[in-house]
mmCIF file of C-alpha atoms in Angstrom:
data_model
loop_
_atom_site.group_PDB
_atom_site.id
_atom_site.type_symbol
_atom_site.label_atom_id
_atom_site.label_comp_id
_atom_site.label_asym_id
_atom_site.label_seq_id
_atom_site.Cartn_x
_atom_site.Cartn_y
_atom_site.Cartn_z
ATOM 1 C CA MET A 72 13.960 -68.456 -26.435
ATOM 2 C CA ASP A 73 17.205 -67.937 -24.526
ATOM 3 C CA LEU A 74 16.367 -67.099 -20.893
ATOM 4 C CA ASP A 75 19.950 -67.208 -19.655
ATOM 5 C CA GLY A 76 22.625 -64.592 -19.321
ATOM 6 C CA ASP A 77 22.506 -61.030 -20.556
ATOM 7 C CA GLU A 78 19.821 -61.743 -23.149
ATOM 8 C CA TRP A 79 17.075 -61.406 -20.534
ATOM 9 C CA ASN A 80 15.438 -57.972 -20.590
ATOM 10 C CA ASP A 81 12.032 -56.298 -20.193
ATOM 11 C CA ASP A 82 10.964 -57.009 -23.771
ATOM 12 C CA ILE A 83 11.757 -60.722 -23.449
ATOM 13 C CA ALA A 84 10.019 -60.796 -20.060
ATOM 14 C CA ARG A 85 6.838 -59.356 -21.563
ATOM 15 C CA GLU A 86 6.994 -61.873 -24.387
ATOM 16 C CA TYR A 87 7.556 -64.764 -21.977
ATOM 17 C CA PHE A 88 5.062 -63.848 -19.243
ATOM 18 C CA GLY A 89 2.601 -61.801 -21.263
ATOM 19 C CA THR A 90 0.969 -58.507 -20.280
ATOM 20 C CA LEU A 91 -2.249 -58.121 -18.335
ATOM 21 C CA PRO A 92 -4.802 -55.918 -20.114
ATOM 22 C CA LYS A 93 -5.222 -52.464 -18.603
ATOM 23 C CA GLU A 94 -8.827 -53.097 -17.591
ATOM 24 C CA VAL A 95 -7.796 -56.237 -15.681
ATOM 25 C CA ARG A 96 -5.060 -54.382 -13.788
ATOM 26 C CA GLU A 97 -7.434 -51.550 -12.907
ATOM 27 C CA ALA A 98 -10.145 -53.975 -11.788
ATOM 28 C CA ALA A 99 -7.676 -55.784 -9.513
ATOM 29 C CA GLN A 100 -6.484 -52.444 -8.111
ATOM 30 C CA ARG A 101 -10.069 -51.461 -7.280
ATOM 31 C CA ARG A 102 -10.577 -54.725 -5.399
ATOM 32 C CA PHE A 103 -7.530 -54.116 -3.204
ATOM 33 C CA GLU A 104 -8.017 -50.404 -2.478
ATOM 34 C CA PRO A 105 -10.971 -50.647 -0.013
ATOM 35 C CA HIS A 106 -8.930 -53.002 2.178
ATOM 36 C CA GLY A 107 -5.898 -50.725 2.456
ATOM 37 C CA LEU A 108 -3.632 -53.304 0.823
ATOM 38 C CA THR A 109 -0.520 -52.239 -1.051
ATOM 39 C CA LEU A 110 0.677 -54.471 -3.862
ATOM 40 C CA THR A 111 4.408 -55.125 -3.991
ATOM 41 C CA THR A 112 5.651 -55.812 -7.498
ATOM 42 C CA TYR A 113 9.142 -56.520 -8.739
ATOM 43 C CA LYS A 114 11.006 -57.207 -11.966
ATOM 44 C CA ARG A 115 14.204 -58.700 -10.609
ATOM 45 C CA ASN A 116 14.718 -61.479 -8.101
ATOM 46 C CA ALA A 117 17.133 -59.101 -6.376
ATOM 47 C CA GLU A 118 14.214 -56.842 -5.477
ATOM 48 C CA ALA A 119 12.208 -59.710 -4.012
ATOM 49 C CA SER A 120 15.263 -60.805 -2.035
ATOM 50 C CA ILE A 121 15.749 -57.298 -0.590
ATOM 51 C CA PHE A 122 12.063 -57.036 0.381
ATOM 52 C CA ALA A 123 12.091 -60.484 1.980
ATOM 53 C CA THR A 124 15.350 -59.950 3.871
ATOM 54 C CA ALA A 125 14.210 -56.585 5.243
ATOM 55 C CA PHE A 126 10.841 -58.044 6.285
ATOM 56 C CA VAL A 127 12.487 -60.945 8.121
ATOM 57 C CA GLU A 128 14.993 -58.657 9.883
ATOM 58 C CA ASP A 129 12.281 -56.204 10.953
ATOM 59 C CA THR A 130 10.114 -59.075 12.206
ATOM 60 C CA LEU A 131 12.928 -60.780 14.128
ATOM 61 C CA ASN A 132 13.957 -57.468 15.705
ATOM 62 C CA ASN A 133 10.286 -56.586 16.364
ATOM 63 C CA LEU A 134 10.195 -53.230 14.572
ATOM 64 C CA LEU A 135 7.547 -51.061 16.237
ATOM 65 C CA PHE A 136 7.704 -48.012 14.001
ATOM 66 C CA ARG A 137 9.974 -46.207 11.567
ATOM 67 C CA ILE A 138 9.773 -42.501 10.724
ATOM 68 C CA TYR A 139 11.674 -40.779 7.922
ATOM 69 C CA VAL A 140 12.221 -37.062 8.578
ATOM 70 C CA PRO A 141 13.536 -35.090 5.585
ATOM 71 C CA ALA A 142 16.379 -32.668 6.329
ATOM 72 C CA GLY A 143 15.063 -29.156 6.729
ATOM 73 C CA ARG A 144 11.548 -30.165 7.780
ATOM 74 C CA LEU A 145 10.158 -27.871 10.441
ATOM 75 C CA TYR A 146 10.859 -29.243 13.955
ATOM 76 C CA GLU A 147 13.193 -31.924 12.575
ATOM 77 C CA ASP A 148 15.459 -31.739 15.648
ATOM 78 C CA GLU A 149 12.617 -31.114 18.097
ATOM 79 C CA LEU A 150 10.714 -34.229 16.978
ATOM 80 C CA ALA A 151 13.872 -36.302 17.424
ATOM 81 C CA LYS A 152 14.295 -34.931 20.959
ATOM 82 C CA VAL A 153 10.664 -35.687 21.867
ATOM 83 C CA LEU A 154 11.044 -39.272 20.629
ATOM 84 C CA GLU A 155 14.231 -39.611 22.691
ATOM 85 C CA LEU A 156 12.206 -38.538 25.723
ATOM 86 C CA PHE A 157 9.565 -41.097 24.775
ATOM 87 C CA HIS A 158 12.230 -43.798 24.604
ATOM 88 C CA ASP A 159 13.374 -42.823 28.111
ATOM 89 C CA TRP A 160 9.724 -42.831 29.288
ATOM 90 C CA LEU A 161 9.222 -46.400 28.089
ATOM 91 C CA GLY A 162 12.172 -47.584 30.144
ATOM 92 C CA SER A 163 11.925 -45.357 33.225
ATOM 93 C CA VAL A 164 8.145 -45.206 33.657
ATOM 94 C CA LYS A 165 6.707 -48.228 31.824
ATOM 95 C CA GLU A 166 9.718 -50.511 32.488
ATOM 96 C CA GLN A 167 9.721 -51.811 28.925
ATOM 97 C CA THR A 168 12.796 -52.758 26.944
ATOM 98 C CA VAL A 169 12.783 -50.781 23.716
ATOM 99 C CA ARG A 170 15.794 -50.126 21.489
ATOM 100 C CA GLN A 171 15.993 -46.865 19.605
ATOM 101 C CA SER A 172 17.964 -46.891 16.379
ATOM 102 C CA GLY A 173 18.127 -45.174 13.002
ATOM 103 C CA TYR A 174 20.482 -43.364 10.678
ATOM 104 C CA ARG A 175 21.198 -39.951 9.173
ATOM 105 C CA THR A 176 22.062 -38.912 5.634
ATOM 106 C CA PRO A 177 22.638 -35.439 4.171
ATOM 107 C CA SER A 178 19.011 -35.560 2.979
ATOM 108 C CA GLY A 179 17.212 -36.801 6.098
ATOM 109 C CA ARG A 180 17.107 -39.080 9.111
ATOM 110 C CA VAL A 181 15.213 -42.198 10.150
ATOM 111 C CA ILE A 182 14.097 -42.921 13.708
ATOM 112 C CA GLU A 183 13.291 -46.547 14.540
ATOM 113 C CA PHE A 184 11.990 -48.263 17.654
ATOM 114 C CA PHE A 185 12.386 -52.015 18.231
ATOM 115 C CA GLY A 186 10.449 -53.655 21.064
ATOM 116 C CA GLU A 187 10.664 -56.597 23.387
ATOM 117 C CA PRO A 188 8.692 -59.770 22.581
ATOM 118 C CA GLY A 189 4.963 -59.202 22.935
ATOM 119 C CA MET A 190 5.035 -55.517 21.980
ATOM 120 C CA ASN A 191 3.503 -54.462 18.697
ATOM 121 C CA ALA A 192 2.715 -51.289 16.783
ATOM 122 C CA ASP A 193 -0.687 -50.925 18.470
ATOM 123 C CA VAL A 194 0.888 -51.105 21.921
ATOM 124 C CA VAL A 195 3.515 -48.480 21.152
ATOM 125 C CA SER A 196 0.858 -46.242 19.599
ATOM 126 C CA ASP A 197 -1.107 -46.347 22.854
ATOM 127 C CA GLU A 198 2.077 -45.672 24.821
ATOM 128 C CA LEU A 199 2.946 -42.690 22.636
ATOM 129 C CA GLN A 200 -0.576 -41.326 23.068
ATOM 130 C CA GLU A 201 -0.212 -41.636 26.842
ATOM 131 C CA PHE A 202 3.181 -39.948 26.765
ATOM 132 C CA ALA A 203 1.749 -37.057 24.738
ATOM 133 C CA GLN A 204 -0.982 -36.649 27.379
ATOM 134 C CA PHE A 205 1.688 -36.573 30.076
ATOM 135 C CA LEU A 206 3.595 -33.812 28.269
ATOM 136 C CA ASN A 207 0.378 -31.774 28.021
ATOM 137 C CA ILE A 208 0.084 -31.672 31.841
ATOM 138 C CA ILE A 209 3.789 -31.586 32.670
ATOM 139 C CA GLU A 210 3.675 -27.986 33.985
ATOM 140 C CA ASP A 211 1.068 -29.013 36.577
ATOM 141 C CA SER A 212 3.504 -30.991 38.704
ATOM 142 C CA ALA A 213 0.874 -32.312 41.132
ATOM 143 C CA THR A 214 -1.340 -33.671 38.329
ATOM 144 C CA ALA A 215 1.683 -35.077 36.510
ATOM 145 C CA GLU A 216 2.847 -36.861 39.659
ATOM 146 C CA GLN A 217 -0.619 -38.333 40.166
ATOM 147 C CA MET A 218 -0.536 -39.691 36.625
ATOM 148 C CA LEU A 219 2.810 -41.366 37.278
ATOM 149 C CA LEU A 220 1.551 -42.826 40.557
ATOM 150 C CA HIS A 221 -1.491 -44.193 38.733
ATOM 151 C CA LEU A 222 0.884 -45.832 36.244
ATOM 152 C CA GLY A 223 2.697 -47.624 39.058
ATOM 153 C CA VAL A 224 5.670 -45.341 39.662
ATOM 154 C CA THR A 225 6.665 -45.295 43.319
ATOM 155 C CA PRO A 226 6.139 -42.022 45.245
ATOM 156 C CA ASP A 227 9.869 -41.600 45.876
ATOM 157 C CA ARG A 228 10.549 -41.563 42.105
ATOM 158 C CA ALA A 229 7.507 -39.681 40.791
ATOM 159 C CA GLY A 230 8.619 -36.176 41.778
ATOM 160 C CA GLY A 231 12.099 -36.617 40.304
ATOM 161 C CA LEU A 232 10.727 -37.958 37.023
ATOM 162 C CA VAL A 233 8.272 -35.070 36.669
ATOM 163 C CA SER A 234 11.095 -32.604 37.286
ATOM 164 C CA LYS A 235 13.352 -34.322 34.734
ATOM 165 C CA TYR A 236 10.730 -34.478 31.976
ATOM 166 C CA ALA A 237 9.488 -30.940 32.666
ATOM 167 C CA LYS A 238 13.004 -29.521 32.274
ATOM 168 C CA ALA A 239 13.586 -31.403 28.996
ATOM 169 C CA ALA A 240 10.120 -30.559 27.652
ATOM 170 C CA ARG A 241 10.583 -26.836 28.381
ATOM 171 C CA ARG A 242 13.773 -26.818 26.321
ATOM 172 C CA VAL A 243 11.990 -28.462 23.394
ATOM 173 C CA LEU A 244 9.030 -26.095 23.713
ATOM 174 C CA VAL A 245 11.311 -23.044 23.644
ATOM 175 C CA ASP A 246 13.132 -24.361 20.569
ATOM 176 C CA THR A 247 9.773 -25.131 18.934
ATOM 177 C CA LYS A 248 8.435 -21.650 19.691
ATOM 178 C CA HIS A 249 11.488 -19.959 18.203
ATOM 179 C CA ALA A 250 11.521 -22.192 15.099
ATOM 180 C CA ARG A 251 7.816 -21.533 14.513
ATOM 181 C CA GLU A 252 8.171 -17.773 14.910
ATOM 182 C CA ARG A 253 11.033 -17.710 12.395
ATOM 183 C CA MET A 254 9.051 -19.834 9.949
ATOM 184 C CA ILE A 255 5.916 -17.681 10.214
ATOM 185 C CA LEU A 256 7.918 -14.495 9.645
ATOM 186 C CA GLU A 257 9.737 -15.933 6.599
ATOM 187 C CA ILE A 258 6.502 -17.188 5.007
ATOM 188 C CA GLN A 259 4.643 -13.961 5.742
ATOM 189 C CA GLN A 260 7.370 -11.871 4.132
ATOM 190 C CA GLN A 261 7.406 -14.150 1.084
ATOM 191 C CA LEU A 262 3.632 -13.906 0.720
ATOM 192 C CA GLU A 263 3.564 -10.151 1.169
ATOM 193 C CA SER A 264 5.954 -9.818 -1.773
ATOM 194 C CA GLU A 265 3.977 -12.224 -3.960
ATOM 195 C CA LEU A 266 0.444 -11.059 -3.147
ATOM 196 C CA ILE A 267 0.908 -7.310 -2.860
ATOM 197 C CA ASP A 268 -0.608 -6.691 -6.312
ATOM 198 C CA GLU A 269 -3.256 -9.428 -6.180
ATOM 199 C CA LEU A 270 -4.642 -8.582 -2.735
ATOM 200 C CA PRO A 271 -3.870 -4.948 -1.923
ATOM 201 C CA ASP A 272 -6.635 -4.910 0.702
ATOM 202 C CA LEU A 273 -5.317 -7.924 2.649
ATOM 203 C CA SER A 274 -3.706 -6.522 5.773
ATOM 204 C CA THR A 275 -0.445 -7.751 7.244
ATOM 205 C CA ALA A 276 -2.350 -8.815 10.365
ATOM 206 C CA GLU A 277 -4.841 -10.910 8.347
ATOM 207 C CA LEU A 278 -2.050 -12.556 6.392
ATOM 208 C CA GLY A 279 -0.095 -13.231 9.572
ATOM 209 C CA ASP A 280 -3.158 -14.777 11.189
ATOM 210 C CA LEU A 281 -3.713 -17.063 8.188
ATOM 211 C CA VAL A 282 -0.085 -18.216 8.138
ATOM 212 C CA SER A 283 -0.138 -18.753 11.907
ATOM 213 C CA GLN A 284 -3.155 -21.041 11.584
ATOM 214 C CA LEU A 285 -1.448 -23.139 8.904
ATOM 215 C CA VAL A 286 2.035 -23.546 10.400
ATOM 216 C CA PRO A 287 2.053 -26.564 12.774
ATOM 217 C CA ALA A 288 2.269 -25.635 16.436
ATOM 218 C CA SER A 289 4.152 -28.700 17.722
ATOM 219 C CA PRO A 290 6.777 -31.239 16.593
ATOM 220 C CA PHE A 291 4.072 -33.926 16.574
ATOM 221 C CA ALA A 292 1.938 -31.859 14.170
ATOM 222 C CA ALA A 293 4.762 -31.380 11.663
ATOM 223 C CA SER A 294 5.137 -35.085 10.880
ATOM 224 C CA PRO A 295 2.275 -37.073 9.283
ATOM 225 C CA GLU A 296 3.215 -40.195 11.255
ATOM 226 C CA THR A 297 2.670 -38.440 14.618
ATOM 227 C CA ARG A 298 0.043 -35.823 13.778
ATOM 228 C CA SER A 299 -2.743 -37.649 15.622
ATOM 229 C CA LEU A 300 -0.888 -36.874 18.879
ATOM 230 C CA ALA A 301 -0.892 -33.111 18.355
ATOM 231 C CA ALA A 302 -3.337 -30.798 20.034
ATOM 232 C CA GLY A 303 -6.027 -29.439 17.719
ATOM 233 C CA GLN A 304 -5.300 -26.364 15.628
ATOM 234 C CA ASP A 305 -7.969 -24.110 14.157
ATOM 235 C CA GLY A 306 -8.403 -24.249 10.383
ATOM 236 C CA PRO A 307 -7.809 -21.230 8.141
ATOM 237 C CA SER A 308 -10.239 -18.333 8.269
ATOM 238 C CA PRO A 309 -13.154 -18.727 5.817
ATOM 239 C CA THR A 310 -13.229 -14.934 5.285
ATOM 240 C CA VAL A 311 -10.230 -15.171 2.935
ATOM 241 C CA ASN A 312 -10.632 -16.191 -0.714
ATOM 242 C CA VAL A 313 -10.415 -19.990 -1.018
ATOM 243 C CA GLN A 314 -7.905 -19.759 -3.872
ATOM 244 C CA ILE A 315 -5.666 -17.580 -1.714
ATOM 245 C CA ILE A 316 -5.938 -20.085 1.137
ATOM 246 C CA GLN A 317 -4.877 -22.859 -1.237
ATOM 247 C CA ARG A 318 -1.961 -20.813 -2.471
ATOM 248 C CA VAL A 319 -0.850 -19.993 1.060
ATOM 249 C CA GLU A 320 -1.232 -23.670 2.027
ATOM 250 C CA GLY A 321 1.085 -24.639 -0.831
ATOM 251 C CA ILE A 322 3.761 -22.142 0.220
ATOM 252 C CA VAL A 323 3.455 -23.194 3.869
ATOM 253 C CA ALA A 324 3.822 -26.851 2.867
ATOM 254 C CA GLN A 325 6.959 -26.085 0.863
ATOM 255 C CA ASN A 326 8.531 -24.349 3.850
ATOM 256 C CA VAL A 327 7.350 -26.785 6.524
ATOM 257 C CA ASN A 328 8.317 -29.977 4.684
ATOM 258 C CA GLY A 329 11.817 -28.860 3.790
ATOM 259 C CA PRO A 330 13.617 -27.755 0.637
ATOM 260 C CA VAL A 331 13.571 -29.648 -2.633
ATOM 261 C CA THR A 332 15.282 -28.544 -5.827
ATOM 262 C CA VAL A 333 12.658 -27.037 -8.121
ATOM 263 C CA GLY A 334 12.453 -28.619 -11.576
ATOM 264 C CA THR A 335 13.815 -31.985 -10.522
ATOM 265 C CA PRO A 336 11.760 -35.159 -11.032
ATOM 266 C CA ALA A 337 11.273 -35.399 -7.257
ATOM 267 C CA ALA A 338 9.886 -31.858 -7.108
ATOM 268 C CA GLU A 339 7.511 -32.531 -9.998
ATOM 269 C CA LEU A 340 6.303 -35.747 -8.379
ATOM 270 C CA ILE A 341 5.765 -33.939 -5.079
ATOM 271 C CA GLN A 342 3.538 -31.436 -6.881
ATOM 272 C CA LEU A 343 1.450 -34.331 -8.229
ATOM 273 C CA VAL A 344 1.251 -35.845 -4.750
ATOM 274 C CA ARG A 345 0.045 -32.553 -3.268
ATOM 275 C CA GLN A 346 -2.542 -32.242 -6.030
ATOM 276 C CA PHE A 347 -3.893 -35.802 -6.132
ATOM 277 C CA GLY A 348 -2.642 -37.497 -2.945
ATOM 278 C CA ASP A 349 -5.686 -36.543 -0.827
ATOM 279 C CA ASP A 350 -5.306 -37.809 2.764
ATOM 280 C CA SER A 351 -2.073 -39.644 1.898
ATOM 281 C CA ALA A 352 -0.364 -36.615 0.349
ATOM 282 C CA GLU A 353 2.080 -35.914 3.167
ATOM 283 C CA VAL A 354 3.074 -39.553 3.632
ATOM 284 C CA LEU A 355 3.617 -39.858 -0.131
ATOM 285 C CA GLU A 356 5.661 -36.656 -0.167
ATOM 286 C CA THR A 357 7.897 -38.149 2.497
ATOM 287 C CA SER A 358 8.211 -41.274 0.323
ATOM 288 C CA ALA A 359 9.285 -39.117 -2.628
ATOM 289 C CA ARG A 360 11.944 -37.430 -0.525
ATOM 290 C CA GLU A 361 13.195 -40.765 0.812
ATOM 291 C CA LEU A 362 13.316 -42.230 -2.695
ATOM 292 C CA ALA A 363 15.378 -39.222 -3.818
ATOM 293 C CA ASP A 364 17.767 -39.707 -0.872
ATOM 294 C CA PRO A 365 20.776 -41.652 -2.243
ATOM 295 C CA GLY A 366 21.961 -42.369 1.284
ATOM 296 C CA ALA A 367 18.788 -44.178 2.363
ATOM 297 C CA PRO A 368 19.026 -47.999 2.611
ATOM 298 C CA GLN A 369 17.884 -50.121 -0.315
ATOM 299 C CA PRO A 370 14.779 -51.580 1.391
ATOM 300 C CA ALA A 371 13.570 -48.118 2.435
ATOM 301 C CA ARG A 372 13.927 -46.708 -1.078
ATOM 302 C CA LEU A 373 12.224 -49.759 -2.571
ATOM 303 C CA ARG A 374 9.269 -49.356 -0.184
ATOM 304 C CA ALA A 375 9.045 -45.681 -1.102
ATOM 305 C CA ARG A 376 9.211 -46.517 -4.793
ATOM 306 C CA GLN A 377 6.402 -49.049 -4.436
ATOM 307 C CA ALA A 378 4.125 -46.580 -2.642
ATOM 308 C CA LEU A 379 4.723 -43.956 -5.328
ATOM 309 C CA LYS A 380 4.184 -46.419 -8.180
ATOM 310 C CA ASN A 381 0.832 -47.376 -6.684
ATOM 311 C CA PHE A 382 -0.088 -43.698 -6.319
ATOM 312 C CA LEU A 383 0.713 -42.999 -9.968
ATOM 313 C CA LEU A 384 -1.143 -46.081 -11.215
ATOM 314 C CA ARG A 385 -4.244 -45.153 -9.193
ATOM 315 C CA ASN A 386 -4.246 -41.624 -10.598
ATOM 316 C CA ALA A 387 -3.093 -42.275 -14.164
ATOM 317 C CA ALA A 388 -6.381 -41.048 -15.631
ATOM 318 C CA ARG A 389 -6.147 -37.740 -13.733
ATOM 319 C CA ILE A 390 -2.577 -36.854 -14.738
ATOM 320 C CA GLU A 391 -1.453 -35.503 -18.095
ATOM 321 C CA LYS A 392 0.161 -38.357 -20.032
ATOM 322 C CA SER A 393 3.583 -36.756 -20.563
ATOM 323 C CA VAL A 394 3.775 -35.734 -16.890
ATOM 324 C CA TYR A 395 2.666 -39.203 -15.809
ATOM 325 C CA ASP A 396 5.210 -40.922 -18.066
ATOM 326 C CA ASN A 397 8.076 -38.755 -16.785
ATOM 327 C CA ALA A 398 7.096 -39.286 -13.141
ATOM 328 C CA LEU A 399 6.709 -43.054 -13.527
ATOM 329 C CA LYS A 400 10.044 -43.305 -15.358
ATOM 330 C CA TRP A 401 11.837 -41.487 -12.549
ATOM 331 C CA VAL A 402 10.186 -43.645 -9.875
ATOM 332 C CA VAL A 403 11.032 -46.878 -11.706
ATOM 333 C CA ASP A 404 14.589 -45.878 -12.649
ATOM 334 C CA SER A 405 15.486 -44.282 -9.315
ATOM 335 C CA VAL A 406 16.984 -47.477 -7.877
ATOM 336 C CA SER A 407 18.130 -49.103 -11.108
ATOM 337 C CA ASP A 408 21.738 -48.196 -10.396
ATOM 338 C CA TRP A 409 22.095 -51.010 -7.868
ATOM 339 C CA LEU A 410 19.425 -53.375 -9.120
ATOM 340 C CA GLY A 411 20.899 -53.610 -12.573
#
């Protein structure tokens, strides 16, 4: 068998390495799932090289977290502003050296934080939680100053810092309020047009209340990576038909998460993710959007592809075969243009 040159392809690879039986693959997958482990597979050495290089660079630069925000997602700009404030907080209040970086494409943006030696993701998570608590009391200047004093800020600086953060936070809150009001009105008008024949007895006030409960109330709540920091929001009213709630939830999700061209492979995969993704649905939807973003870096798209491949493999038995085959083909072929 000739293993050199252009003769090497998937068919020859299967003949050379063999193929694991389906039951063996599924058994191995079941062993990994309870431990939260994600398998990283590759066909080409180029893929392994990209994964390895990105891992080494992130480790050497001490990557603390990375968030991909699709263009058009609700509070896209407001979340970026809050994280900029958090970056300032780490330096001004906690006296930690953290570098903020990232990139933008026509389809989205990535926000990255890199820390000083000794910092890790758990540390920055605690810091972000503390910062969120500070923002919640920022309008009570005396309490906010006491919190800063407790954190070691000198009395001569505490008042000025509270004033600075309060001014910036108010601007973000106003922008958030206006963006949310516009979103609620747009969704409510869309639903009124769609449900007028199905639910003639559902009042505008009831529909508005349902939409208001489902639209996130803060920039933190709109992103799955930061949702744990958001203040609690009441769930939808149980007095409305469950099927209607599910339909409204789907329309709200489409508006909140940003536009995607209907009928495209990415849109079809996102529908599968919403249907079968369970608690990981929003993170997987973000992965689908990042994979569909041609401007995203190679390592980021490869990570997204791997997460989506694992999702499809785990749910193969629940998805119609033709739909599954089309989705898997798109996921696998989405980065083939530069992997060869």
